[in-house]
Coordinates of C-alpha atoms (C1' of nucleotides) in Angstrom, one line a residue:
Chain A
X1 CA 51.6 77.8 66.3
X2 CA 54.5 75.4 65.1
X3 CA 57.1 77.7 66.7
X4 CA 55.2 77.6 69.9
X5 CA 55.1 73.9 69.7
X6 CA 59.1 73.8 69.0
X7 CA 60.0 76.5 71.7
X8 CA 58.0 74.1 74.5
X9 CA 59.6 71.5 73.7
X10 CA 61.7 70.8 76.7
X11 CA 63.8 74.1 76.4
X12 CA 63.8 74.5 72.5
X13 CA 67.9 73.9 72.3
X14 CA 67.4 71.8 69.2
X15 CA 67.7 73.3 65.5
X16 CA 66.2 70.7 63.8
X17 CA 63.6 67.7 65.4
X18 CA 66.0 65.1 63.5
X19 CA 68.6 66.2 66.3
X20 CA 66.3 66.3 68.8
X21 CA 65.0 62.8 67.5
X22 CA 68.5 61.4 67.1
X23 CA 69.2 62.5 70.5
X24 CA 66.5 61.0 71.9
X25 CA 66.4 57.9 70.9
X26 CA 70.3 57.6 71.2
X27 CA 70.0 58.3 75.1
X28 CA 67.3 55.9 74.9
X29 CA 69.2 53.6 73.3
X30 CA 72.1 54.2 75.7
X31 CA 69.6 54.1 79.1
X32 CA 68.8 51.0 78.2
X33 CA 65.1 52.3 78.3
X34 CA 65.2 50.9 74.9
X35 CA 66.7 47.3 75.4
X36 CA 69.0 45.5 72.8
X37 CA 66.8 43.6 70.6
X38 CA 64.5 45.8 71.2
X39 CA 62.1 46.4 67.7
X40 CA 62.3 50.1 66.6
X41 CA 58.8 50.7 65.3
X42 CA 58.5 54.4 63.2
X43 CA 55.3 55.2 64.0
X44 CA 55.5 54.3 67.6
X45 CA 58.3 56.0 67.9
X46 CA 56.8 58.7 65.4
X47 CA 54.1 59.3 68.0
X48 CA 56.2 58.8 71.3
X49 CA 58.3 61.7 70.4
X50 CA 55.5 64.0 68.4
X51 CA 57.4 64.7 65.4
X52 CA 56.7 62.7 61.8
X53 CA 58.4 59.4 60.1
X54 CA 60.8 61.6 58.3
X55 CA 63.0 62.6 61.0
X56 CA 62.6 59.2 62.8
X57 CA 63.5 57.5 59.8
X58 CA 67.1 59.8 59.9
X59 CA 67.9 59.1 63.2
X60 CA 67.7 55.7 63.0
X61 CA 70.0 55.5 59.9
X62 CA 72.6 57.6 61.5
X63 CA 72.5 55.5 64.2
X64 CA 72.7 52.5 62.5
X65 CA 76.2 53.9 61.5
X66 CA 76.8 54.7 65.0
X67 CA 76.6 51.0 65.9
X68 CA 74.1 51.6 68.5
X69 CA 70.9 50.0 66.1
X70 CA 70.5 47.9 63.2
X71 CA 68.6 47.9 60.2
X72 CA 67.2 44.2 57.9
X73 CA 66.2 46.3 54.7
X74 CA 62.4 45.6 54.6
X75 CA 62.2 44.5 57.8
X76 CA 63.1 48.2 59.9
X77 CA 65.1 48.8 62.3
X78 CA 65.8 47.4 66.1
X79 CA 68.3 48.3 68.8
X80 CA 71.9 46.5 68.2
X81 CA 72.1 43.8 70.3
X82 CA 75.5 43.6 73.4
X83 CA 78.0 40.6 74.0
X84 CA 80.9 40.3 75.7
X85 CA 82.6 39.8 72.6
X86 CA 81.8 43.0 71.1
X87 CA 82.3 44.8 74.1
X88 CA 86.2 43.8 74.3
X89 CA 86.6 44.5 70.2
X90 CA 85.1 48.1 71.4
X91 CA 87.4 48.8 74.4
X92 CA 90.0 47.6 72.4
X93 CA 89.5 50.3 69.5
X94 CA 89.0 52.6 71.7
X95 CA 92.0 52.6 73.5
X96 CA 93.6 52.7 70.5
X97 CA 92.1 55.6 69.5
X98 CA 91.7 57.4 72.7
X99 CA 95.2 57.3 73.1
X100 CA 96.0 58.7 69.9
X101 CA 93.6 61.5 70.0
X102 CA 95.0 63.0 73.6
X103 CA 98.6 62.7 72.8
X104 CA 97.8 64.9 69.7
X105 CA 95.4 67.1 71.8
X106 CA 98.7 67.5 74.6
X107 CA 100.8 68.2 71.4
X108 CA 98.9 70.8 69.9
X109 CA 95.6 71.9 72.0
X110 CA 95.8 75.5 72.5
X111 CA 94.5 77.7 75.3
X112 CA 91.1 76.7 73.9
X113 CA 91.8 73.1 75.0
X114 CA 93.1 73.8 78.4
X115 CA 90.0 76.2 79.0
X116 CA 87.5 73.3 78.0
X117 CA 89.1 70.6 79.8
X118 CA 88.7 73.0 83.0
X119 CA 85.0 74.3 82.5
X120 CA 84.1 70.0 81.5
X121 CA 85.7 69.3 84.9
X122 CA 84.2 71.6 87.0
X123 CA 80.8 70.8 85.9
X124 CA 81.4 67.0 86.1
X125 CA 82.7 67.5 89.5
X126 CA 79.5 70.2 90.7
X127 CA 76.8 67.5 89.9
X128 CA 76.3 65.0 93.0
X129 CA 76.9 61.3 91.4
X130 CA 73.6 59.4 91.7
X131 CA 73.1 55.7 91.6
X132 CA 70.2 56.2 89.2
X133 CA 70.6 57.1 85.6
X134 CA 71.6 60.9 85.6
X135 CA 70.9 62.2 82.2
X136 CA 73.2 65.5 83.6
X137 CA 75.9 63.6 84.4
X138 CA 75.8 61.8 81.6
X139 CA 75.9 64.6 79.5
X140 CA 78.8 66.0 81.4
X141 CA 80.4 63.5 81.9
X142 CA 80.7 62.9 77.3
X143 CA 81.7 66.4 77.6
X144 CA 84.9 65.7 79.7
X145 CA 86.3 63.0 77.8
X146 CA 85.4 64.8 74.4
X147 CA 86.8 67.7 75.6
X148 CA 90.0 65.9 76.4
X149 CA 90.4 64.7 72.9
X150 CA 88.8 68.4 71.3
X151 CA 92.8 69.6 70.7
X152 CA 93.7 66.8 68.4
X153 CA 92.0 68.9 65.5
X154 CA 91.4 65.6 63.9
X155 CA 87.4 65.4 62.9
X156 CA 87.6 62.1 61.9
X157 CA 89.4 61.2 65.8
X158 CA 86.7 63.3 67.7
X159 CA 83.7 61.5 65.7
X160 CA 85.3 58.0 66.7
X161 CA 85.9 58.8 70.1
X162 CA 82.2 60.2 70.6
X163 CA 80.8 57.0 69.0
X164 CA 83.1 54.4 71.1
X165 CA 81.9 57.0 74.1
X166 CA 78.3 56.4 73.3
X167 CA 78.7 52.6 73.1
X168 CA 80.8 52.3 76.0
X169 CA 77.9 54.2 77.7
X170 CA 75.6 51.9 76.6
X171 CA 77.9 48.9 78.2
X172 CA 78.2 50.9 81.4
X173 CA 74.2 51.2 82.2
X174 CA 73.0 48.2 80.6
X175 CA 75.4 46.4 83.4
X176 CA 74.3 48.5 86.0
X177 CA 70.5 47.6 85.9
X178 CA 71.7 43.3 85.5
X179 CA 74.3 43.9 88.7
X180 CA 73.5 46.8 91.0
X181 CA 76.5 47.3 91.7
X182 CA 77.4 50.3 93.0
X183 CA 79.6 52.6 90.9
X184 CA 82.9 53.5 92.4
X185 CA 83.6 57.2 92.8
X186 CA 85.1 58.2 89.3
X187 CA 85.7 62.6 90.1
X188 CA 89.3 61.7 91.6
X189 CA 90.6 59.6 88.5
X190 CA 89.0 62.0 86.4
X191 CA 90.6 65.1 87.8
X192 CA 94.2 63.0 87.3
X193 CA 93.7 62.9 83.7
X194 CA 92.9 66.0 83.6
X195 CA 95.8 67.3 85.3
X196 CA 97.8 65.1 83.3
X197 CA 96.5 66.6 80.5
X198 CA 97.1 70.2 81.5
X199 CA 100.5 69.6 82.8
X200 CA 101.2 68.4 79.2
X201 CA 102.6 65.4 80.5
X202 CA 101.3 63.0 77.8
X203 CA 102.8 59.9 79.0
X204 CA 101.5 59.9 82.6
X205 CA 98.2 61.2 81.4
X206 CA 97.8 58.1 78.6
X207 CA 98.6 56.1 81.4
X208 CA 95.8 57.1 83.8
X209 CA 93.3 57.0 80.9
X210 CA 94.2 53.6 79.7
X211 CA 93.9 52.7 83.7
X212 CA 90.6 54.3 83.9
X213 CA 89.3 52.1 81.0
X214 CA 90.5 49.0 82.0
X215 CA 89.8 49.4 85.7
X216 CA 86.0 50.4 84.6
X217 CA 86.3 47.9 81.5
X218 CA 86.8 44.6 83.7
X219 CA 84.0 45.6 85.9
X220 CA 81.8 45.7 82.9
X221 CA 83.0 43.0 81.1
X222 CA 81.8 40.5 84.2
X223 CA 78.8 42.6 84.5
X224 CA 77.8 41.7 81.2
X225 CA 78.8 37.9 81.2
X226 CA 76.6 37.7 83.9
X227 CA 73.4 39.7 81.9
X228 CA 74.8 37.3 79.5
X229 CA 74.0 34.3 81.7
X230 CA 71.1 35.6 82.3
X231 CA 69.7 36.2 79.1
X232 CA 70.1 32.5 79.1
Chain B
X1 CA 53.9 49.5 37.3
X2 CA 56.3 50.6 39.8
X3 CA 57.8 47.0 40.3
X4 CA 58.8 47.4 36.2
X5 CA 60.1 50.9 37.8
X6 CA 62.4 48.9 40.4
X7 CA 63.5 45.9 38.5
X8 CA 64.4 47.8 35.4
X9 CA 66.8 50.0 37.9
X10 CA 70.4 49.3 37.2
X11 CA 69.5 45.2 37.6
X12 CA 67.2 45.6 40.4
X13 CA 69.4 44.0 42.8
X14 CA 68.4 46.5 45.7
X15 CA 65.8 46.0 48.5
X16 CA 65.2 49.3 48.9
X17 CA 65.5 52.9 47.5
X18 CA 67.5 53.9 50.4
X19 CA 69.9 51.3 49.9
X20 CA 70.4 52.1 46.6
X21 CA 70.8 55.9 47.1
X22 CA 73.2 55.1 49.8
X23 CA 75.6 53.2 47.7
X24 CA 75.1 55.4 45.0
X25 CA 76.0 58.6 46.7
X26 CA 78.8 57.0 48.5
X27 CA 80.7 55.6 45.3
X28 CA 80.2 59.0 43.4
X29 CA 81.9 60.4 47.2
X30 CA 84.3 57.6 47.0
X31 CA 85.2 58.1 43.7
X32 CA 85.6 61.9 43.4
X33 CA 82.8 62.5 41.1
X34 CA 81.2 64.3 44.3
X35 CA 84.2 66.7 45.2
X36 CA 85.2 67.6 48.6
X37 CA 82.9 70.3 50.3
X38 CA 80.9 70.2 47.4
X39 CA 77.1 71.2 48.3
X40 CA 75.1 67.9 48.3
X41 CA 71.2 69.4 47.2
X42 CA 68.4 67.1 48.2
X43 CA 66.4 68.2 45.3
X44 CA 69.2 67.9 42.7
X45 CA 70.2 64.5 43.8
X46 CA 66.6 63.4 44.4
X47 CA 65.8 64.6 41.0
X48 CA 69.2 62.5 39.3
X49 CA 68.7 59.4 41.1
X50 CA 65.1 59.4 40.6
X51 CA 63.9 59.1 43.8
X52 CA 62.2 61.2 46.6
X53 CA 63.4 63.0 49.2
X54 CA 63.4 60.8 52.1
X55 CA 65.5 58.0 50.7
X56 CA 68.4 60.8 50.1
X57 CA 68.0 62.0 53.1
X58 CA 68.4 58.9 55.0
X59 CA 71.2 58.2 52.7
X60 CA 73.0 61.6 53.6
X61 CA 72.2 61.1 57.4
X62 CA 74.3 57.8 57.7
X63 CA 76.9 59.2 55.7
X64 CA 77.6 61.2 58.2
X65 CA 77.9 59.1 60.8
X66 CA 80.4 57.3 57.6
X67 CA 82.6 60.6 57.8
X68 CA 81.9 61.1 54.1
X69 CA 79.3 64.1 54.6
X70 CA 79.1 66.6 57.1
X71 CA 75.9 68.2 58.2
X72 CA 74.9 71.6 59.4
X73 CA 71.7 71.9 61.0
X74 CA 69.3 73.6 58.7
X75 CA 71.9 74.2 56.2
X76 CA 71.6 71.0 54.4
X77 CA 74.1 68.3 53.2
X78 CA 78.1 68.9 51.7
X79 CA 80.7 65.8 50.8
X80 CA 83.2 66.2 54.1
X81 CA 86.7 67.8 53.6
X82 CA 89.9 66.4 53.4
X83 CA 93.1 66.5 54.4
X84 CA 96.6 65.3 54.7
X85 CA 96.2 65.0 58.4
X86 CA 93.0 63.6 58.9
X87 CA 94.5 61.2 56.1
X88 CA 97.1 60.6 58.8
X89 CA 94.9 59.7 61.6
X90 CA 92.5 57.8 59.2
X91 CA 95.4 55.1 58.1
X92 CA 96.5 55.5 62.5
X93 CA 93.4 54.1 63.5
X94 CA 92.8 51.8 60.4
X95 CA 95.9 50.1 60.8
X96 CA 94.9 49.3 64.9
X97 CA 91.3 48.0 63.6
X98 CA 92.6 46.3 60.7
X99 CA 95.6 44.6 62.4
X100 CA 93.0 43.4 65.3
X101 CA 90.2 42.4 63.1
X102 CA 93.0 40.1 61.1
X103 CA 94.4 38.2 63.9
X104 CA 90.9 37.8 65.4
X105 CA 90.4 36.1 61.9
X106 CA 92.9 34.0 61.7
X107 CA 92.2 32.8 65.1
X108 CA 88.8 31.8 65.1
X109 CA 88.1 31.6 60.9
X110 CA 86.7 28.9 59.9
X111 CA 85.9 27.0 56.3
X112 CA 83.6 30.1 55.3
X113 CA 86.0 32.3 55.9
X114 CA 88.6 31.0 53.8
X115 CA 86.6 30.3 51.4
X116 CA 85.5 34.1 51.2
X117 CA 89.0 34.7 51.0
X118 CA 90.0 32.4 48.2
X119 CA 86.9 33.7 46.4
X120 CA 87.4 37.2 46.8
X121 CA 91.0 36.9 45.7
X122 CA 90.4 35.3 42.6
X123 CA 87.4 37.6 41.4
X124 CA 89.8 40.6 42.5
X125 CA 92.5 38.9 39.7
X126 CA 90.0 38.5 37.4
X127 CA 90.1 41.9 36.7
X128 CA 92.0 43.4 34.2
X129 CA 93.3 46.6 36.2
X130 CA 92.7 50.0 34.5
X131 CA 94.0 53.2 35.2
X132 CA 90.3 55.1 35.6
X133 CA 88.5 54.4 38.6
X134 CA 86.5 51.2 37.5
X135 CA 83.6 50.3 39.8
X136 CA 83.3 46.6 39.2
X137 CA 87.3 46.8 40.3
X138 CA 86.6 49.1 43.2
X139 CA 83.5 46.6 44.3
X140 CA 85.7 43.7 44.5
X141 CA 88.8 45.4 46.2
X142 CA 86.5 46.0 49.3
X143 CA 84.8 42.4 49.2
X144 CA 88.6 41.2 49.7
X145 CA 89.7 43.1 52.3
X146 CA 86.4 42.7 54.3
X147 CA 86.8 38.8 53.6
X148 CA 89.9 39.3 55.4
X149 CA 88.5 40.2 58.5
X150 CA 85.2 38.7 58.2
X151 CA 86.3 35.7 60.3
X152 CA 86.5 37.9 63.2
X153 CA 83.0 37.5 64.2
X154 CA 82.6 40.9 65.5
X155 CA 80.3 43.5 63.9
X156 CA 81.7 46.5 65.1
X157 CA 85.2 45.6 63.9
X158 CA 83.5 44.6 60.3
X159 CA 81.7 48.0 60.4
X160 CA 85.0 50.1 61.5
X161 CA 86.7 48.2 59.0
X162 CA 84.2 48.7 56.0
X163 CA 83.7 52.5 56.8
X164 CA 87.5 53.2 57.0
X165 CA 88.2 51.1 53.6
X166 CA 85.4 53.7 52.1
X167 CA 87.5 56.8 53.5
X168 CA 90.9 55.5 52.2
X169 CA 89.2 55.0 49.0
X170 CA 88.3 57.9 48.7
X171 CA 92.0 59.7 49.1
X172 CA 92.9 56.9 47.2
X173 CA 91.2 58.2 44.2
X174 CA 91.3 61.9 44.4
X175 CA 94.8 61.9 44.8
X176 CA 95.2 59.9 41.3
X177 CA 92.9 62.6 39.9
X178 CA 95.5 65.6 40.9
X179 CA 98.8 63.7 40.7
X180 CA 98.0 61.5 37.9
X181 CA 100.6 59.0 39.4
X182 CA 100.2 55.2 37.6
X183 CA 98.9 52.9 40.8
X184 CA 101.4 49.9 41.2
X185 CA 100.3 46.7 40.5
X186 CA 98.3 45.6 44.2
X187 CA 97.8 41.8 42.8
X188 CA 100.7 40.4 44.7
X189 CA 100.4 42.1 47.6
X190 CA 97.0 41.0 48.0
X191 CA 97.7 37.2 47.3
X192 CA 101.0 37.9 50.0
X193 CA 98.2 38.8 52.3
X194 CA 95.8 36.3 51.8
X195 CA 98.1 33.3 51.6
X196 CA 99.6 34.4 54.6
X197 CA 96.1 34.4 56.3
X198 CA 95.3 31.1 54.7
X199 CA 98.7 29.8 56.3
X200 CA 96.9 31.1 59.8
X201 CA 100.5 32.7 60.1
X202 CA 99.3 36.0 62.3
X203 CA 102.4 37.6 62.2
X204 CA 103.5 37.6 58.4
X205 CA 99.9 38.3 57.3
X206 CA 99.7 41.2 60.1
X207 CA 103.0 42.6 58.5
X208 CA 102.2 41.9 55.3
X209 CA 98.8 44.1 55.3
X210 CA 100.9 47.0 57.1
X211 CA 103.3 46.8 54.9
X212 CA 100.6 47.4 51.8
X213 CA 99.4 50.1 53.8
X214 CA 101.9 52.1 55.1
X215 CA 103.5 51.8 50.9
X216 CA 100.0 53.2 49.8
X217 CA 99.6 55.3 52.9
X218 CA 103.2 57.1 51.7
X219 CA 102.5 57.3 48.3
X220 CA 99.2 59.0 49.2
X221 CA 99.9 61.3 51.7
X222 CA 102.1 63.1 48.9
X223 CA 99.7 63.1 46.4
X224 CA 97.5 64.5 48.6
X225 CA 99.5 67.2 50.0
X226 CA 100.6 68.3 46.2
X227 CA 96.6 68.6 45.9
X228 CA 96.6 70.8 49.1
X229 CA 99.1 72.6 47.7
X230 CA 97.3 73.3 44.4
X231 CA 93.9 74.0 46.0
X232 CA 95.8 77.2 47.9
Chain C
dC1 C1' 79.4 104.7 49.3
dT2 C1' 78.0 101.7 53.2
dG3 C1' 75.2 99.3 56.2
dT4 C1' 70.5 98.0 57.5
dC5 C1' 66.1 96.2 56.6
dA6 C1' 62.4 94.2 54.1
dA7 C1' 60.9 91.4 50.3
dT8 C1' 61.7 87.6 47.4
dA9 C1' 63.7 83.3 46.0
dA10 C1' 65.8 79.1 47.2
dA11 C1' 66.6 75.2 49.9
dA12 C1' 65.9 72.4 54.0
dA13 C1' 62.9 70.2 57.1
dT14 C1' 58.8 68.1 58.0
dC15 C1' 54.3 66.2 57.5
dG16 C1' 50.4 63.3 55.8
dA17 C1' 49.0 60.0 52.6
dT18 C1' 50.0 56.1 49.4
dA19 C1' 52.2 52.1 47.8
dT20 C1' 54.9 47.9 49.0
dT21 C1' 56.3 44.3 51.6
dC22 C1' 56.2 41.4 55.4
dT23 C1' 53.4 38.6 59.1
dT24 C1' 49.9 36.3 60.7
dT25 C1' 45.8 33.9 60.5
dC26 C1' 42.4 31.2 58.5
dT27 C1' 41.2 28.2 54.9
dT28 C1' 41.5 24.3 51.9
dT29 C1' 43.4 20.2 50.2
dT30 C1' 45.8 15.9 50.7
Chain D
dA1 C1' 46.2 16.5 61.2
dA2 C1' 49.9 18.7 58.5
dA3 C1' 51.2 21.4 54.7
dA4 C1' 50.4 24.6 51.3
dG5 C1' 48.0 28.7 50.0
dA6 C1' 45.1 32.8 50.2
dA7 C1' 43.4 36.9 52.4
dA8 C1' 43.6 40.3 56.0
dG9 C1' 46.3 43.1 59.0
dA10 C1' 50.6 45.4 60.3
dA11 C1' 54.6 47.8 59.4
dT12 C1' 58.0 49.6 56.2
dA13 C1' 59.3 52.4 52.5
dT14 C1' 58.3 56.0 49.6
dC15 C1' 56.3 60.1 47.5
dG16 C1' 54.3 64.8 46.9
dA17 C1' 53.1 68.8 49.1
dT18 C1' 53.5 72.1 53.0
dT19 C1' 55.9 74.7 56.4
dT20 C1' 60.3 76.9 58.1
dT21 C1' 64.5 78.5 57.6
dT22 C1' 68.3 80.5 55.2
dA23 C1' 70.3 83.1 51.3
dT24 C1' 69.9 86.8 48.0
dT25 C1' 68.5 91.0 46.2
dG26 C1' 67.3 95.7 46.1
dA27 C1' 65.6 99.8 48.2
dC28 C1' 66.6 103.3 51.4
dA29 C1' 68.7 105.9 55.2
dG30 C1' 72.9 107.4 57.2

DNA sequence: CTGTCAATAAAAATCGATATTCTTTCTTTT
DNA sequence: AAAAGAAAGAATATCGATTTTTATTGACAG
């Protein structure tokens, strides 16, 4: 009975309804389906999803770590609210540590690496880009730039840049649904880093990453002052 | 009868359970008590902290997200690994936060935030240091180096910053249990830092705190190794 | 012996119900 | 009419018990 329930649930690829539940309500979070502000109710949510408070209640604190909600002890939980302001501390750090974690992964990322960076690509590249939110590419599009970083060997590097990743995300569509404007075709600066990558040239590939953050980052950044205006 | 319960709780100064549980398993991470890889057993730590199962398991789940436990799915809870590399990349990526979050600080500061400082500082001296891990010392070393950057105004640098210190502290500590080294006397370098900040002098305070970090930093990084070394 | 399989024991994950704490609303008093 | 206070209604936080899953043991066949 419970196993059929858990197989049906849209394609079973979950161990555990926490993941599933975390995952959820991160890409909800992320979407912007759930807006900053937003109250995060448990047994709304509880019900929404069709699993009990418990493994709510441990998505939400993981993802109060994550930076993507906040918690008032007492009081629950609600979706972390954006600014300008934060956004910049977040590209910042994330250079930072973006940077770091692909000039380890050109240093010492083995064939493994080189074969994920290539499957990440390929997949990115085989899903048509949508103006709508694409929960494909989205996913595909994590994988690339995780898999960039995946030789550093450094746990604590690869948790970071999946965080800043999700954040950043979170930037990227919450400015899309204020502006509308149309995002630029991304495939041919992501195949440069990639062949920067490959090629083990680490200087040129930093270069084009750092490039492709700050050329996407100062969209954003206006994107939100105006949401920020807005708001107003 | 279960408010007697709370209050009577190590001086009742928690709002919740989960709060409490949190703290408590992250200072007996922290301080080594809770060894590396060690099997974290919701029922075992649910029966010694008195409290049910949830709490713990919200505490675990953001302390992963923290980088202190690591998760398998359906396998339960263990305190996260360590070593001299990810120490590496740990004091890398602090450094960039910390360095940022300071000259954010002494930008924009104002009266609160120097008066957290001067605060901070002198409860931090009132201490008499000790050579076991004391957790009124431990307490108070954090509160200064968050006052630091708490003029920053931005959460996610004041999160980065408060879940690194928490790492560091932790190899802090279990590399004085294998090495056994006496810790140098921090006081000065501390008021260096501070005064510096107080001065709104970006630079020196900026060079100052890297300074204090890069000496610890060296000094750890050996003891750890030598504990890698006996753990072969 | 060695590897496989089933039965049992242990632990994790989850649920449903209860206790606690906030919020709001409706009095009551000045 | 405004402020303080009490009572009802949510929502959170927590617990104890149940369900699932993994780990262990021991029997048995190869």
């Amino acid at each position: 009975m419970t196993m059929a329930q858990k197989s049906s649930e849209s394609g079973g690829e979950f161990r555990s309804r926490t993941s599933e539940t975390h995952m959820r309500i991160r890409d909800d979070v992320i979407s912007g389906k759930l807006k900053p502000g937003a109250k995060l109710k448990i047994e709304h949510l509880s019900r929404e999803i069709g699993v009990g408070a418990t493994p709510v209640r441990e998505a939400l604190s993981s993802l109060v770590s994550d930076g993507l909600v906040v918690r008032e002890d007492q009081r629950g939980f609600r979706v972390a609210g954006i600014s300008s302001q934060e956004f910049d501390e977040l590209l910042y750090v994330r250079s930072c540590v973006e940077e770091r974690a692909l000039r380890l992964s050109i240093e010492r990322g083995g064939p493994n690496w080189e074969e994920g960076i290539v499957l990440a690509k390929y997949r990115l590249r085989a899903i048509a880009p949508s103006d709508r939110y694409d929960p494909q590419w989205e996913r595909h599009h994590r994988q690339f730039h995780l898999a960039l970083n995946a030789g550093s060997g450094s746990g604590t590097l690869l948790r970071l840049c999946s965080q800043f990743f999700d954040e950043n995300s979170r930037y990227r569509h919450l400015s899309r649904c204020g502006g509308g404007r149309a995002p630029r075709d991304l495939s041919d600066e992501h195949d440069g880093i990639a062949e920067a990558a490959l090629a083990r040239n680490a200087d040129l590939a930093v270069e084009r990453l750092m490039t492709h953050y700050n050329r996407t980052g100062k969209l954003l950044r206006q994107a939100i002052m105006e949401v920020e205006q807005g708001a107003q």
